[in-house]
Tab-separated table of C-alpha atoms in Angstrom:
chain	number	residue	atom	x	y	z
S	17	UNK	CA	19.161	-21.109	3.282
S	18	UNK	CA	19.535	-20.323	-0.131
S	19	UNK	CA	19.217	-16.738	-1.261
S	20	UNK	CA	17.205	-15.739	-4.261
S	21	UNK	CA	18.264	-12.985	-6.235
S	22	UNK	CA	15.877	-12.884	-9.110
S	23	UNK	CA	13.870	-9.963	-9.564
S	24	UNK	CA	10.650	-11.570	-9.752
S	25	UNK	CA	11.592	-12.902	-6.564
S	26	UNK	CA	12.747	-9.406	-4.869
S	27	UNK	CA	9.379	-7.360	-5.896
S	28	UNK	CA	5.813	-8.238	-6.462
S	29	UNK	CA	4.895	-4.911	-7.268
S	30	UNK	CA	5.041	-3.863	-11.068
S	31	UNK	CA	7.881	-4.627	-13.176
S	32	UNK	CA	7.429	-1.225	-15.254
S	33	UNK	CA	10.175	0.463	-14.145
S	34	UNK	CA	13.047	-2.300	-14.313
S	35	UNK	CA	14.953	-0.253	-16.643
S	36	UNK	CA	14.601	3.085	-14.347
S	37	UNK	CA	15.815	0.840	-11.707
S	38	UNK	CA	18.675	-0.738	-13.431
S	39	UNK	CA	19.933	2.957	-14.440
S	40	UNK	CA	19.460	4.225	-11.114
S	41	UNK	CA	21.007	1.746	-9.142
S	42	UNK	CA	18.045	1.345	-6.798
S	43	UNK	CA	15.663	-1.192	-5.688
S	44	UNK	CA	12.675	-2.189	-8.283
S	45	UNK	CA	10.099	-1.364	-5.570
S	46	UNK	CA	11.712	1.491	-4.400
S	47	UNK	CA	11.500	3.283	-7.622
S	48	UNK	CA	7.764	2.118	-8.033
S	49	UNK	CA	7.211	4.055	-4.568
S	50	UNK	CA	8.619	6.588	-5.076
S	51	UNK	CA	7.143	7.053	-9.179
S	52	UNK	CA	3.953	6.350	-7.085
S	53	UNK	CA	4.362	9.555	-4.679
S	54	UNK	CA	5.332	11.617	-7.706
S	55	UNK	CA	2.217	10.439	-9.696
S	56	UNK	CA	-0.147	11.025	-6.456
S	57	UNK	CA	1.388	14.487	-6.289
S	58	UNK	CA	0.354	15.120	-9.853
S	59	UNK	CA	-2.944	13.518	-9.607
S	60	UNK	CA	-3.772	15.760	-6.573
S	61	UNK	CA	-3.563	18.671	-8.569
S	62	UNK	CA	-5.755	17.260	-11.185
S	63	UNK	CA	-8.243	15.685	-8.616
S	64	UNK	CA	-8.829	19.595	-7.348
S	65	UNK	CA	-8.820	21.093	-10.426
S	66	UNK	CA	-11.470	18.642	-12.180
S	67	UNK	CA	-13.068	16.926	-9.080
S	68	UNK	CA	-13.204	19.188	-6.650
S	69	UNK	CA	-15.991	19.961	-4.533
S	70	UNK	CA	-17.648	22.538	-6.757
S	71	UNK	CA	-17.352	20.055	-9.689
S	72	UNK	CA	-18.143	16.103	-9.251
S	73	UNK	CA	-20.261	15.011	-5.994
S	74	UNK	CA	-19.139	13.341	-2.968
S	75	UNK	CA	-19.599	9.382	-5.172
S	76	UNK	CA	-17.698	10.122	-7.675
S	77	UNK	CA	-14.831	11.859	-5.589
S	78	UNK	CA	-14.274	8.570	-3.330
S	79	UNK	CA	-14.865	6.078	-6.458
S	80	UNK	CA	-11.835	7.985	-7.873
S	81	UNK	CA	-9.529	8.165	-4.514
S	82	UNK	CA	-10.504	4.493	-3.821
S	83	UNK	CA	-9.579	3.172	-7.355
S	84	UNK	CA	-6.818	5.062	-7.842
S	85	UNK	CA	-5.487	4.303	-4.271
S	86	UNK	CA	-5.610	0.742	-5.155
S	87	UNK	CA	-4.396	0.876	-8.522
S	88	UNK	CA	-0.849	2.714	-6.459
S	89	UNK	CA	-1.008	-0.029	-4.203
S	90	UNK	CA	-1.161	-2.853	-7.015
S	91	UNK	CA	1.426	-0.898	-8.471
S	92	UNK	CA	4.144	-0.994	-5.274
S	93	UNK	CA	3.049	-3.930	-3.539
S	94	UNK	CA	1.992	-6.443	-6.333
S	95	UNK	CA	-0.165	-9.477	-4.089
S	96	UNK	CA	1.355	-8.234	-0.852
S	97	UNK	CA	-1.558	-5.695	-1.094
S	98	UNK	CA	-3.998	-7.883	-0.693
S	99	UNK	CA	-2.178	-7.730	3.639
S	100	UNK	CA	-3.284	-3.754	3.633
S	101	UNK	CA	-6.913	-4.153	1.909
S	102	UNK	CA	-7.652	-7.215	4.626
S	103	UNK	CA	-6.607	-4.466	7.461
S	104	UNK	CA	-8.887	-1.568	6.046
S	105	UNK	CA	-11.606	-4.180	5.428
S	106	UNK	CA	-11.164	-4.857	8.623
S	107	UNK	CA	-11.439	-1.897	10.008
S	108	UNK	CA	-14.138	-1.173	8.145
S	109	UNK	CA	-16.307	-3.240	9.640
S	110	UNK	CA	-14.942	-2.409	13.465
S	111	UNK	CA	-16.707	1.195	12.266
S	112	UNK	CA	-19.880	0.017	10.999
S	113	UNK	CA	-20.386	-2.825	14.069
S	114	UNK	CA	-19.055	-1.537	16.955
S	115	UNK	CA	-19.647	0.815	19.940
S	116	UNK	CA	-19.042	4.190	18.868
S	117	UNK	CA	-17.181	4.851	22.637
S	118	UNK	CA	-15.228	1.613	21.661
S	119	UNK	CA	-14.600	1.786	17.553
S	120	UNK	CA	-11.030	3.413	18.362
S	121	UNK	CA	-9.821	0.746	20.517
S	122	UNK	CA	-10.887	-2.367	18.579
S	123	UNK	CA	-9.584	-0.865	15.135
S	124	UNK	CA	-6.095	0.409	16.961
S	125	UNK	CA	-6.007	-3.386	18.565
S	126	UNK	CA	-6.701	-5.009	14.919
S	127	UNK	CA	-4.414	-2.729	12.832
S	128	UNK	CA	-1.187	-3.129	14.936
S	129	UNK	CA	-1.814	-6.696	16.000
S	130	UNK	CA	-1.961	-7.700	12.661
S	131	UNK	CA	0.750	-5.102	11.339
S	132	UNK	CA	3.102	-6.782	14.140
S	133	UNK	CA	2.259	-10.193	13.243
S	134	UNK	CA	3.606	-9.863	9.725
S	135	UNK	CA	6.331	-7.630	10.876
S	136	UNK	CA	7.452	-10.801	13.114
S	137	UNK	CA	6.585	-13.361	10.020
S	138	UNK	CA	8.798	-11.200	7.832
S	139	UNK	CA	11.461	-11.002	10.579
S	140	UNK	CA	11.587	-14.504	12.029
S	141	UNK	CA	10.282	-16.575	9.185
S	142	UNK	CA	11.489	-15.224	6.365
S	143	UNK	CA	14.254	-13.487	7.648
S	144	UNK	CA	13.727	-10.160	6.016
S	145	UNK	CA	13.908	-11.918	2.686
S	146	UNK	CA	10.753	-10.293	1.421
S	147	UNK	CA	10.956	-6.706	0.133
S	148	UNK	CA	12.881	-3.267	1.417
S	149	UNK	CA	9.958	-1.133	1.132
S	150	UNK	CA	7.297	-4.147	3.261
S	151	UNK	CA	3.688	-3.188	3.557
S	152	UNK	CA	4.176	-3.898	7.310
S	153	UNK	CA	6.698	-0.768	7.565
């Protein structure tokens, strides 16, 4: 099997912080996560301060979280996010549609089976040739 070593190849998460990564000696999408956990840590202080309860309503506070949630996600996992939107969409609708008594047990059934089933893809198929920092982890 041959081994790619191009970046584009090793990440589909942004490309921003090549340079950072070079200098560092890290992984590209390590470095995006862990820019991404700094950034989150700054933007909670700025969602309280400006958002918070006593300032925006509930709409506006979850439009914010959601988008910016994404745009993180974009950010470390490039396509591969699309895996973790299909499992909350999924899990989503297991909430709205199903039995209250049995919401925990389809959703916990979903999330792992499908979790495990690109865990074992990544393993087996591609032979953990994907990325360090998986969306499966």
């Amino acid at each position: 099997m041959v081994e790619l070593t191009d970046t584009a190849f090793k990440t589909t998460g942004s490309k921003w912080l090549l340079p950072v990564s070079q200098y560092v000696n890290l992984p590209l999408e390590q470095v995006n996560f862990l820019a991404c956990q700094g950034f989150a840590l700054a933007a909670a202080f700025w969602f309280r301060l400006y958002l918070g309860p006593s300032h925006a309503n509930p709409l506006v506070r979850h439009a914010v979280a959601t988008l910016l949630g994404i745009a993180f996600l974009m950010f470390c996992f490039g396509w591969y996010s699309a895996h973790i939107l299909t499992v909350v969409a999924a899990n989503y609708l297991i909430m709205i549609k199903a039995d209250i008594n049995h919401v925990h047990r389809y959703s916990m059934v979903i999330a792992m089976g499908y979790l495990t089933a690109c865990q074992v893809s990544r393993v087996f198929i591609f032979n953990y040739g994907i990325l360090s920092t998986d969306f499966s982890g």
